[in-house]
Structure formats: C-alpha cells, structure tokens
Amino acid sequence: DIVLTQSPGILSLSPGDRATLSCRASQSISSSYLAWYQQKPGQAPRVLIYRASTRATGIPDRFSGSGSGTDFTLSISRLEPEDFAVYYCQQYGSSPLTFGQGTKLEIK
Amino acid sequence: QVQLVESGGGVVQPGRSLRLSCAASGFTFSSYTMHWVRQAPGKGLEWVALISYDGRNTYYADSVKGRFTISRDNSKNTLSLQMNSLIVEDAAAYFCAKDGRPNTWFSSSLFDWGQGTLVTVSS
C-alpha cells in the first residue's frame, strides 16, 4: 500500500499569508495520480487539484499543486478567510486508494 | 448538476448488518466508476471500495474486505454498500463519490461527493 504522510499536521497562518502543504508518498505515484481535497466542518471534501498540478473547475488560481514521484506540494498564494480548513492528499493510481492524514490550516 | 444522495445509515449493534444506498442524478451514471469513502468522527478520510462503471470490477480496503460488498444498478442510477459483521471501528460517516473521468478507474480523482450518511455501531 502507498502511505501518504502530510506535513505539517497543523499550520497556523494569517489571511494574506502564503501556505505550503507537503505530501510525501512511501513509493512513487504512477502518472502523478495525486489529488488534493479541502474539507470544511460538516461538509463533504471538495477536489482542488488532480494529476498533481491541474486545478479542478471553479478552483481559484491562488491554489496550485506541484511535484512528482514521491514529493508533492499544495500552495495557497494569498490566504482568504474561507481557505481555513483541513486539506488531504490522495493517490488514486493503485489499489488501495489512500489518503494522507490531513493538514489543518488554522487562523493564527 | 451532479447530485449524490446517501441513505441507510443508522445505529446498529456489533455483528449486525446494514445496507447503504446512494442515489445519483445529473450525469450518465453507467459511465462512471463510483466509490465509498468513510470518515470516523474527528478523523481523516478512508477509502472503502470502488466499483467500475460497468460493475465488472470491484476493489476493497483490507479493513472491509470479506465483510462489505459494493454493487450498483445502472438501470436505477443507484450505488449500494452491503455491510456485514459490523464492528465498532466501522462507525463513521460514509460518503459516495464519483470519478472525474468516464469509462476508467485508477486514473481519476473523486470529483463529486454526496453529503454522507452516518453509521453508528454500538451495543
């Protein structure tokens, strides 16, 4: 199984700051089949980025994804109040699909 | 627009069974691989199972293999999850989710999600 390790566990920042979230895989992810999701309390997750760097429809361009192989990054250039949430990475190239444990982005 | 509506959650005793359903609309259901993903209270996301768009291929997390069965009825646009021999660790919100690309699996992220149905396992 591919284990995804996200860091940091909690990230405390202020609106307007830049956020950098990391996702490291225990083995190379084929074809960069890695996605990032945002989840707010009481809501279902929402896909932000797929194929490591492609923004999903309707996602603001302040969200960007990068990386390949085993190291991936989600960046948020200028944090808006609505961006404070939990973020998960997920690999979907092989079974079992796996998620990282999440990074909570909280207001400082 | 895509709508996924889960139902069937509730309180069940350990060792008993429960069947979840997901009613899909707003897209060609028979063209998309579907998933179940769960989230225990206050915890992260755990993928549970997938079924290919044509129903011929299924895959499961090790934690549910042999106890859970995913199925679909493409004539009724419905996804199901039969959960047998439930244990306390199965308590979670269960989400159904849809692939982002048609006619494939293991090559798409989960683009659309339902709001989830809550399963509580307790004696």
GROMACS .gro file of C-alpha atoms in nm:
model
  231
    1ASP     CA    1   0.000   0.000   0.000
    2ILE     CA    2   0.114   0.355  -0.069
    3VAL     CA    3   0.135   0.551   0.256
    4LEU     CA    4   0.094   0.927   0.227
    5THR     CA    5   0.244   1.144   0.500
    6GLN     CA    6   0.131   1.505   0.519
    7SER     CA    7   0.316   1.783   0.696
    8PRO     CA    8   0.272   1.983   0.898
    9GLY     CA    9  -0.021   1.841   1.092
   10ILE     CA   10  -0.137   2.190   1.184
   11LEU     CA   11  -0.043   2.512   1.007
   12SER     CA   12  -0.123   2.844   1.176
   13LEU     CA   13  -0.123   3.142   0.941
   14SER     CA   14  -0.296   3.473   0.886
   15PRO     CA   15  -0.517   3.586   0.597
   16GLY     CA   16  -0.294   3.715   0.318
   17ASP     CA   17  -0.010   3.474   0.406
   18ARG     CA   18   0.121   3.206   0.173
   19ALA     CA   19   0.059   2.843   0.274
   20THR     CA   20   0.273   2.548   0.172
   21LEU     CA   21   0.147   2.196   0.248
   22SER     CA   22   0.351   1.884   0.186
   23CYS     CA   23   0.254   1.528   0.095
   24ARG     CA   24   0.517   1.256   0.080
   25ALA     CA   25   0.448   0.907  -0.058
   26SER     CA   26   0.612   0.584   0.055
   27GLN     CA   27   0.667   0.489  -0.310
   28SER     CA   28   0.645   0.663  -0.642
   29ILE     CA   29   0.292   0.751  -0.754
   30SER     CA   30   0.229   0.642  -1.110
   31SER     CA   31   0.147   0.913  -1.364
   32SER     CA   32   0.130   1.170  -1.084
   33TYR     CA   33  -0.213   1.040  -0.990
   34LEU     CA   34  -0.229   1.258  -0.682
   35ALA     CA   35  -0.515   1.485  -0.577
   36TRP     CA   36  -0.571   1.747  -0.308
   37TYR     CA   37  -0.902   1.796  -0.130
   38GLN     CA   38  -1.036   2.064   0.100
   39GLN     CA   39  -1.282   1.978   0.375
   40LYS     CA   40  -1.467   2.220   0.598
   41PRO     CA   41  -1.653   2.114   0.916
   42GLY     CA   42  -1.976   1.931   0.844
   43GLN     CA   43  -1.912   1.924   0.469
   44ALA     CA   44  -1.800   1.669   0.217
   45PRO     CA   45  -1.450   1.703   0.075
   46ARG     CA   46  -1.402   1.908  -0.241
   47VAL     CA   47  -1.137   1.833  -0.500
   48LEU     CA   48  -0.895   2.121  -0.557
   49ILE     CA   49  -0.612   1.969  -0.760
   50TYR     CA   50  -0.579   1.648  -0.959
   51ARG     CA   51  -0.295   1.491  -1.153
   52ALA     CA   52  -0.068   1.671  -0.905
   53SER     CA   53  -0.098   2.014  -1.065
   54THR     CA   54  -0.428   2.058  -1.252
   55ARG     CA   55  -0.685   2.280  -1.085
   56ALA     CA   56  -1.038   2.145  -1.078
   57THR     CA   57  -1.314   2.351  -1.236
   58GLY     CA   58  -1.400   2.660  -1.035
   59ILE     CA   59  -1.096   2.648  -0.807
   60PRO     CA   60  -0.930   2.991  -0.767
   61ASP     CA   61  -0.583   3.032  -0.914
   62ARG     CA   62  -0.436   3.108  -0.574
   63PHE     CA   63  -0.435   2.727  -0.530
   64SER     CA   64  -0.155   2.545  -0.707
   65GLY     CA   65  -0.011   2.197  -0.692
   66SER     CA   66   0.333   2.070  -0.781
   67GLY     CA   67   0.556   1.767  -0.750
   68SER     CA   68   0.609   1.421  -0.891
   69GLY     CA   69   0.731   1.080  -0.785
   70THR     CA   70   0.708   1.082  -0.406
   71ASP     CA   71   0.703   1.452  -0.312
   72PHE     CA   72   0.407   1.679  -0.372
   73THR     CA   73   0.310   2.027  -0.257
   74LEU     CA   74  -0.010   2.229  -0.236
   75SER     CA   75   0.045   2.603  -0.225
   76ILE     CA   76  -0.207   2.874  -0.149
   77SER     CA   77  -0.063   3.208  -0.253
   78ARG     CA   78  -0.273   3.454  -0.051
   79LEU     CA   79  -0.494   3.303   0.214
   80GLU     CA   80  -0.856   3.409   0.219
   81PRO     CA   81  -1.074   3.358   0.530
   82GLU     CA   82  -1.261   3.076   0.353
   83ASP     CA   83  -0.939   2.881   0.295
   84PHE     CA   84  -0.902   2.780   0.659
   85ALA     CA   85  -0.996   2.413   0.656
   86VAL     CA   86  -0.846   2.064   0.653
   87TYR     CA   87  -0.657   1.954   0.343
   88TYR     CA   88  -0.599   1.596   0.233
   89CYS     CA   89  -0.382   1.449  -0.039
   90GLN     CA   90  -0.486   1.124  -0.207
   91GLN     CA   91  -0.328   0.885  -0.453
   92TYR     CA   92  -0.560   0.714  -0.697
   93GLY     CA   93  -0.322   0.526  -0.925
   94SER     CA   94  -0.332   0.192  -0.750
   95SER     CA   95  -0.541  -0.009  -0.508
   96PRO     CA   96  -0.597   0.059  -0.231
   97LEU     CA   97  -0.658   0.427  -0.289
   98THR     CA   98  -0.505   0.606   0.007
   99PHE     CA   99  -0.537   0.945   0.175
  100GLY     CA  100  -0.290   1.136   0.382
  101GLN     CA  101  -0.382   1.205   0.742
  102GLY     CA  102  -0.462   1.569   0.668
  103THR     CA  103  -0.321   1.914   0.741
  104LYS     CA  104  -0.538   2.152   0.940
  105LEU     CA  105  -0.493   2.510   0.825
  106GLU     CA  106  -0.599   2.736   1.108
  107ILE     CA  107  -0.614   3.109   1.162
  108LYS     CA  108  -0.323   3.245   1.361
  109GLN     CA  109  -2.582   1.927  -1.188
  110VAL     CA  110  -2.439   1.617  -1.025
  111GLN     CA  111  -2.628   1.501  -0.718
  112LEU     CA  112  -2.532   1.213  -0.492
  113VAL     CA  113  -2.763   1.139  -0.201
  114GLU     CA  114  -2.673   0.871   0.051
  115SER     CA  115  -2.921   0.695   0.275
  116GLY     CA  116  -2.944   0.393   0.501
  117GLY     CA  117  -2.725   0.499   0.790
  118GLY     CA  118  -2.827   0.448   1.150
  119VAL     CA  119  -2.744   0.278   1.477
  120VAL     CA  120  -2.660  -0.093   1.462
  121GLN     CA  121  -2.522  -0.344   1.707
  122PRO     CA  122  -2.181  -0.504   1.654
  123GLY     CA  123  -2.207  -0.814   1.438
  124ARG     CA  124  -2.520  -0.697   1.259
  125SER     CA  125  -2.564  -0.578   0.901
  126LEU     CA  126  -2.658  -0.253   0.731
  127ARG     CA  127  -2.710  -0.155   0.367
  128LEU     CA  128  -2.626   0.191   0.241
  129SER     CA  129  -2.755   0.339  -0.082
  130CYS     CA  130  -2.654   0.634  -0.296
  131ALA     CA  131  -2.899   0.782  -0.545
  132ALA     CA  132  -2.723   0.950  -0.836
  133SER     CA  133  -2.854   1.209  -1.081
  134GLY     CA  134  -2.732   1.478  -1.315
  135PHE     CA  135  -2.485   1.263  -1.508
  136THR     CA  136  -2.463   0.938  -1.703
  137PHE     CA  137  -2.429   0.705  -1.406
  138SER     CA  138  -2.336   0.399  -1.611
  139SER     CA  139  -2.023   0.574  -1.743
  140TYR     CA  140  -1.854   0.648  -1.410
  141THR     CA  141  -1.668   0.441  -1.155
  142MET     CA  142  -1.810   0.501  -0.808
  143HIS     CA  143  -1.657   0.486  -0.461
  144TRP     CA  144  -1.742   0.470  -0.095
  145VAL     CA  145  -1.522   0.671   0.141
  146ARG     CA  146  -1.570   0.690   0.517
  147GLN     CA  147  -1.468   0.924   0.795
  148ALA     CA  148  -1.479   0.831   1.160
  149PRO     CA  149  -1.581   1.116   1.393
  150GLY     CA  150  -1.296   1.365   1.421
  151LYS     CA  151  -1.069   1.154   1.199
  152GLY     CA  152  -0.940   1.158   0.844
  153LEU     CA  153  -1.072   1.011   0.522
  154GLU     CA  154  -1.052   0.638   0.449
  155TRP     CA  155  -1.129   0.492   0.109
  156VAL     CA  156  -1.355   0.186   0.142
  157ALA     CA  157  -1.435   0.044  -0.200
  158LEU     CA  158  -1.483   0.113  -0.568
  159ILE     CA  159  -1.689  -0.041  -0.844
  160SER     CA  160  -1.612   0.013  -1.209
  161TYR     CA  161  -1.860   0.189  -1.433
  162ASP     CA  162  -1.985  -0.140  -1.578
  163GLY     CA  163  -1.997  -0.317  -1.242
  164ARG     CA  164  -1.750  -0.586  -1.350
  165ASN     CA  165  -1.461  -0.481  -1.126
  166THR     CA  166  -1.460  -0.416  -0.753
  167TYR     CA  167  -1.182  -0.330  -0.512
  168TYR     CA  168  -1.184  -0.302  -0.134
  169ALA     CA  169  -0.976  -0.169   0.152
  170ASP     CA  170  -0.825  -0.452   0.355
  171SER     CA  171  -1.019  -0.330   0.660
  172VAL     CA  172  -1.353  -0.422   0.499
  173LYS     CA  173  -1.263  -0.700   0.257
  174GLY     CA  174  -1.481  -1.004   0.307
  175ARG     CA  175  -1.738  -0.810   0.513
  176PHE     CA  176  -1.854  -0.532   0.278
  177THR     CA  177  -1.989  -0.565  -0.077
  178ILE     CA  178  -2.018  -0.275  -0.319
  179SER     CA  179  -2.270  -0.301  -0.601
  180ARG     CA  180  -2.455  -0.085  -0.849
  181ASP     CA  181  -2.774  -0.086  -1.052
  182ASN     CA  182  -2.712   0.117  -1.364
  183SER     CA  183  -3.079   0.093  -1.462
  184LYS     CA  184  -3.177   0.270  -1.139
  185ASN     CA  185  -2.874   0.500  -1.103
  186THR     CA  186  -2.806   0.357  -0.761
  187LEU     CA  187  -2.490   0.260  -0.577
  188SER     CA  188  -2.503   0.032  -0.272
  189LEU     CA  189  -2.280  -0.087   0.008
  190GLN     CA  190  -2.378  -0.401   0.197
  191MET     CA  191  -2.203  -0.403   0.532
  192ASN     CA  192  -2.197  -0.728   0.726
  193SER     CA  193  -2.036  -0.828   1.056
  194LEU     CA  194  -2.007  -0.466   1.160
  195ILE     CA  195  -1.752  -0.374   1.424
  196VAL     CA  196  -1.712  -0.062   1.637
  197GLU     CA  197  -1.433   0.057   1.409
  198ASP     CA  198  -1.680   0.077   1.117
  199ALA     CA  199  -1.863   0.369   1.282
  200ALA     CA  200  -1.824   0.668   1.050
  201ALA     CA  201  -1.987   0.900   0.802
  202TYR     CA  202  -1.999   0.716   0.469
  203PHE     CA  203  -1.970   0.921   0.152
  204CYS     CA  204  -2.036   0.804  -0.200
  205ALA     CA  205  -1.817   0.969  -0.459
  206LYS     CA  206  -1.786   0.977  -0.836
  207ASP     CA  207  -1.481   0.955  -1.055
  208GLY     CA  208  -1.394   1.257  -1.261
  209ARG     CA  209  -1.339   1.073  -1.586
  210PRO     CA  210  -1.577   0.833  -1.760
  211ASN     CA  211  -1.510   0.473  -1.855
  212THR     CA  212  -1.199   0.423  -1.646
  213TRP     CA  213  -1.073   0.353  -1.293
  214PHE     CA  214  -0.746   0.407  -1.108
  215SER     CA  215  -0.688   0.716  -1.318
  216SER     CA  216  -0.924   0.976  -1.175
  217SER     CA  217  -0.966   1.163  -0.854
  218LEU     CA  218  -1.302   1.184  -0.677
  219PHE     CA  219  -1.475   1.480  -0.836
  220ASP     CA  220  -1.818   1.476  -0.681
  221TRP     CA  221  -1.928   1.371  -0.334
  222GLY     CA  222  -2.251   1.320  -0.151
  223GLN     CA  223  -2.311   1.471   0.191
  224GLY     CA  224  -2.270   1.140   0.369
  225THR     CA  225  -2.476   0.911   0.589
  226LEU     CA  226  -2.378   0.834   0.946
  227VAL     CA  227  -2.330   0.479   1.072
  228THR     CA  228  -2.305   0.419   1.446
  229VAL     CA  229  -2.202   0.078   1.574
  230SER     CA  230  -2.283   0.034   1.938
  231SER     CA  231  -2.432  -0.221   2.172
   0.00000   0.00000   0.00000
